[in-house]
Coordinates of C-alpha atoms in Angstrom, one line a residue:
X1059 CA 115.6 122.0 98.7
X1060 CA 114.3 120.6 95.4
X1061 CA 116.8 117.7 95.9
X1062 CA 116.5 117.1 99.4
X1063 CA 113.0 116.7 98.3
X1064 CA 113.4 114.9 95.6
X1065 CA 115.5 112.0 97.6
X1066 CA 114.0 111.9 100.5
X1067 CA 111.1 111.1 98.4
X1068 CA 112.6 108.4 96.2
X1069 CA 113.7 106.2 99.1
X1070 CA 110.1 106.6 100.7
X1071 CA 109.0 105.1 96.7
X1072 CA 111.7 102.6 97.2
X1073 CA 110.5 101.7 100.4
X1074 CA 106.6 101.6 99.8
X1075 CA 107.3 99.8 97.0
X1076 CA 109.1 97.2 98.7
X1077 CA 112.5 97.6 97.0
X1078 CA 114.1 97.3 100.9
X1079 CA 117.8 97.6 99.4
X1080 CA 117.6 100.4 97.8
X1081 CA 115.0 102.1 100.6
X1082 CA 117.8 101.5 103.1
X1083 CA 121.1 102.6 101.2
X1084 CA 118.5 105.7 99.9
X1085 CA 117.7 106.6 103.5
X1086 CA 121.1 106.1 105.1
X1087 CA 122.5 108.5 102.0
X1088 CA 119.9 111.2 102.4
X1089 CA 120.2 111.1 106.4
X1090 CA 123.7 111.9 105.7
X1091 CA 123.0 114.4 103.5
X1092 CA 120.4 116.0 105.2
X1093 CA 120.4 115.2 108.9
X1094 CA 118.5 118.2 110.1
X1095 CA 116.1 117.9 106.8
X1096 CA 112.2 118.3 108.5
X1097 CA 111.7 115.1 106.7
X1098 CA 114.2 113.5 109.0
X1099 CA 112.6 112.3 111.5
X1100 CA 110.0 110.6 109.1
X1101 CA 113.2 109.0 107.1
X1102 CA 113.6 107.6 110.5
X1103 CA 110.6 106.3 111.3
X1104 CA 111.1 104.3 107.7
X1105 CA 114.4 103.0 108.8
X1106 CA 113.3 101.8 111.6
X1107 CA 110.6 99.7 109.5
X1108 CA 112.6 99.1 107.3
X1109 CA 115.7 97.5 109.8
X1110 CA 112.5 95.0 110.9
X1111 CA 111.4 94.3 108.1
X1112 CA 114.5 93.4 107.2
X1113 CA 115.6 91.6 110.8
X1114 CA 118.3 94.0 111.8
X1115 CA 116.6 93.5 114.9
X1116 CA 119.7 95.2 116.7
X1117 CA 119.9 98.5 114.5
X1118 CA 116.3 98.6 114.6
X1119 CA 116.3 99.0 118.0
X1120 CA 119.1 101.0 118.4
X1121 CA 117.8 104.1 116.3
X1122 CA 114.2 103.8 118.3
X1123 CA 115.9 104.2 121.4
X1124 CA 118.0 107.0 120.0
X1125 CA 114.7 108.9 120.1
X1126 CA 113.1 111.0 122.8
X1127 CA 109.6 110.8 121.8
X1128 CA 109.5 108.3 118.8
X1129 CA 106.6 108.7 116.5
X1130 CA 103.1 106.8 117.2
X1131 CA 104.4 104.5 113.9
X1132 CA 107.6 103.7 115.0
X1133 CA 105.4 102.6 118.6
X1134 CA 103.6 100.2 116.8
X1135 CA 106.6 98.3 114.9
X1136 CA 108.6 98.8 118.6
X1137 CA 107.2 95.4 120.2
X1138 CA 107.9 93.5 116.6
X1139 CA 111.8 94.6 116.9
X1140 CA 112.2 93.8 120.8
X1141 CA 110.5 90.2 120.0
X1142 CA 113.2 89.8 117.0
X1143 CA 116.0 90.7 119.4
X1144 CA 114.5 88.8 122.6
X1145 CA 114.3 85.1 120.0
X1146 CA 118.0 86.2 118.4
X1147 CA 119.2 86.4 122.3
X1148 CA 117.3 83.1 123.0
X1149 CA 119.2 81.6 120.4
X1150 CA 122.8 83.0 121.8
X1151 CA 121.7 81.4 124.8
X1152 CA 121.8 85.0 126.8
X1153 CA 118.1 84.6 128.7
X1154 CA 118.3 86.8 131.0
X1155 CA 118.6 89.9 128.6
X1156 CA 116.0 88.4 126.5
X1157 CA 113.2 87.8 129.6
X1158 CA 114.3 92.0 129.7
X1159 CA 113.3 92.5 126.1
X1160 CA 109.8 89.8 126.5
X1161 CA 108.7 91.8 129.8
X1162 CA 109.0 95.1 127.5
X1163 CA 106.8 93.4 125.1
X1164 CA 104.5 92.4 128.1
X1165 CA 104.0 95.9 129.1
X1166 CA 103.6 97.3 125.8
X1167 CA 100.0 98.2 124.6
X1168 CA 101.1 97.4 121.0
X1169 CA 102.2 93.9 121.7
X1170 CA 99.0 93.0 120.3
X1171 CA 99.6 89.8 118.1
X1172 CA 103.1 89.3 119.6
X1173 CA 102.0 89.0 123.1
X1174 CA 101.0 85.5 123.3
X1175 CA 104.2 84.3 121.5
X1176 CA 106.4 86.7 124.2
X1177 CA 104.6 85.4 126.9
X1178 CA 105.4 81.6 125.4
X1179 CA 109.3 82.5 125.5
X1180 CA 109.1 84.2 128.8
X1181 CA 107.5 80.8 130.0
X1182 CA 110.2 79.5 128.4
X1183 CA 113.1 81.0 129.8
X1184 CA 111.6 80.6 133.3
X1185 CA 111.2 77.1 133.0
X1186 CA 115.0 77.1 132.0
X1187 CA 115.8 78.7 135.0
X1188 CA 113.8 77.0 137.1
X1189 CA 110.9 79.7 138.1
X1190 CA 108.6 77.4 138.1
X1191 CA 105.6 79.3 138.7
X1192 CA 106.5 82.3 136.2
X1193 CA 106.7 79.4 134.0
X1194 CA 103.5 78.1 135.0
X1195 CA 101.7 81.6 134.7
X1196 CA 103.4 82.7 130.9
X1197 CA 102.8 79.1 129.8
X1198 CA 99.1 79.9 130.4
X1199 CA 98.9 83.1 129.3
X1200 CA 99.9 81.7 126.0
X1201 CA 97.5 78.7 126.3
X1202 CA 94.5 80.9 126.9
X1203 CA 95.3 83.1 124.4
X1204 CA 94.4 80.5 121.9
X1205 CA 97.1 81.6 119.9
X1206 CA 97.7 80.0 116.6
X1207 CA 101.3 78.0 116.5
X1208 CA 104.4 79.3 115.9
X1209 CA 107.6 77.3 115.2
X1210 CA 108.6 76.1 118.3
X1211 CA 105.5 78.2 120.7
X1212 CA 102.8 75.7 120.5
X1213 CA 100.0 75.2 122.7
X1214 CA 100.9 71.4 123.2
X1215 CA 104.9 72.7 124.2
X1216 CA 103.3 75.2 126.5
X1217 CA 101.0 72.4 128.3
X1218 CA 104.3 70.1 128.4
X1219 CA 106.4 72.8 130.0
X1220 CA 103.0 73.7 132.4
X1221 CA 103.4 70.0 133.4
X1222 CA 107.0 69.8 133.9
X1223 CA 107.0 72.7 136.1
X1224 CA 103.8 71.3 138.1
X1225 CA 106.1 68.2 138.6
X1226 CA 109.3 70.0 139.6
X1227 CA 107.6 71.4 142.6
X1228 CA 105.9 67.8 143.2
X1229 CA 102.4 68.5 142.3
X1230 CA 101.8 65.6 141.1
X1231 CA 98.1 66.0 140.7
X1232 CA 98.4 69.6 138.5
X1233 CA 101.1 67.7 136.1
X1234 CA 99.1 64.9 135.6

């Protein structure tokens, strides 16, 4: 018990102290080890923070959803891993899974500072596809958000992309 103890505690140092390599090998070994330890599900929870803090967006995600209830923390970090996976998806070119992952975000009551920039990219991918008014309506949800910019999610790309769409369904007036 005293060693259980002892590394289940040394990986939650490693981690808090921001030595992410040796959190994550320290965690994987003691989960291992100990995979019914009462401190497992909290070695978990760390994982998962650590996988997206890291950006294994993908094995982040796949340990929360290997949970029934996952913990209020792991809640919080949940929208931050499906916004990693939804750009990495954006960037294989695969949309449609990633509008899944953005809507997710969207309903989420932790999207908090992420929800402007999922609602950019869900704009985005719209406009891509030619849903012009879901365009239309994410591209100013971001907009009136007054979100800061963000790589590509700007508000001046959002207002292009608003007048694009107005001008694909030949409102001339609205894209102007």
């Amino acid at each position: 018990k005293q060693q259980e103890r002892s590394r289940f505690n040394y990986a939650k140092l490693s981690y808090e102290l921001g030595f992410q390599d040796i959190a994550l090998n320290s965690m994987k070994t003691f989960l291992d080890l100990y995979p019914t330890s009462l401190y497992a599900t909290q070695a978990k929870e760390i994982l998962v923070n650590i996988f997206a803090n890291t950006n294994n967006f993908k094995d982040a995600l796949a340990l929360y959803e290997s949970f029934d209830r996952p913990t209020p923390a792991m809640q919080k970090v949940y929208p931050k891993i499906l916004y990693g996976k939804a750009t990495e998806l954006i960037n294989d070119q695969r949309l449609t899974q990633a509008d899944e992952l953005l809507t997710k975000i969207i309903n989420d009551p932790y999207a908090g500072r992420i929800l402007p920039y999922a609602n950019f990219w869900k704009g985005e991918i719209a406009y891509r596809q030619g849903r012009y008014d879901d365009a239309i309506r994410s591209m100013n949800a971001f907009i009136s958000s007054a979100a800061l910019s963000q790589g590509e999610a700007t508000p001046y790309s959002a207002k292009y992309a608003v007048g694009y769409s107005f001008l694909k369904k030949e409102n001339f007036r609205q894209a102007v």
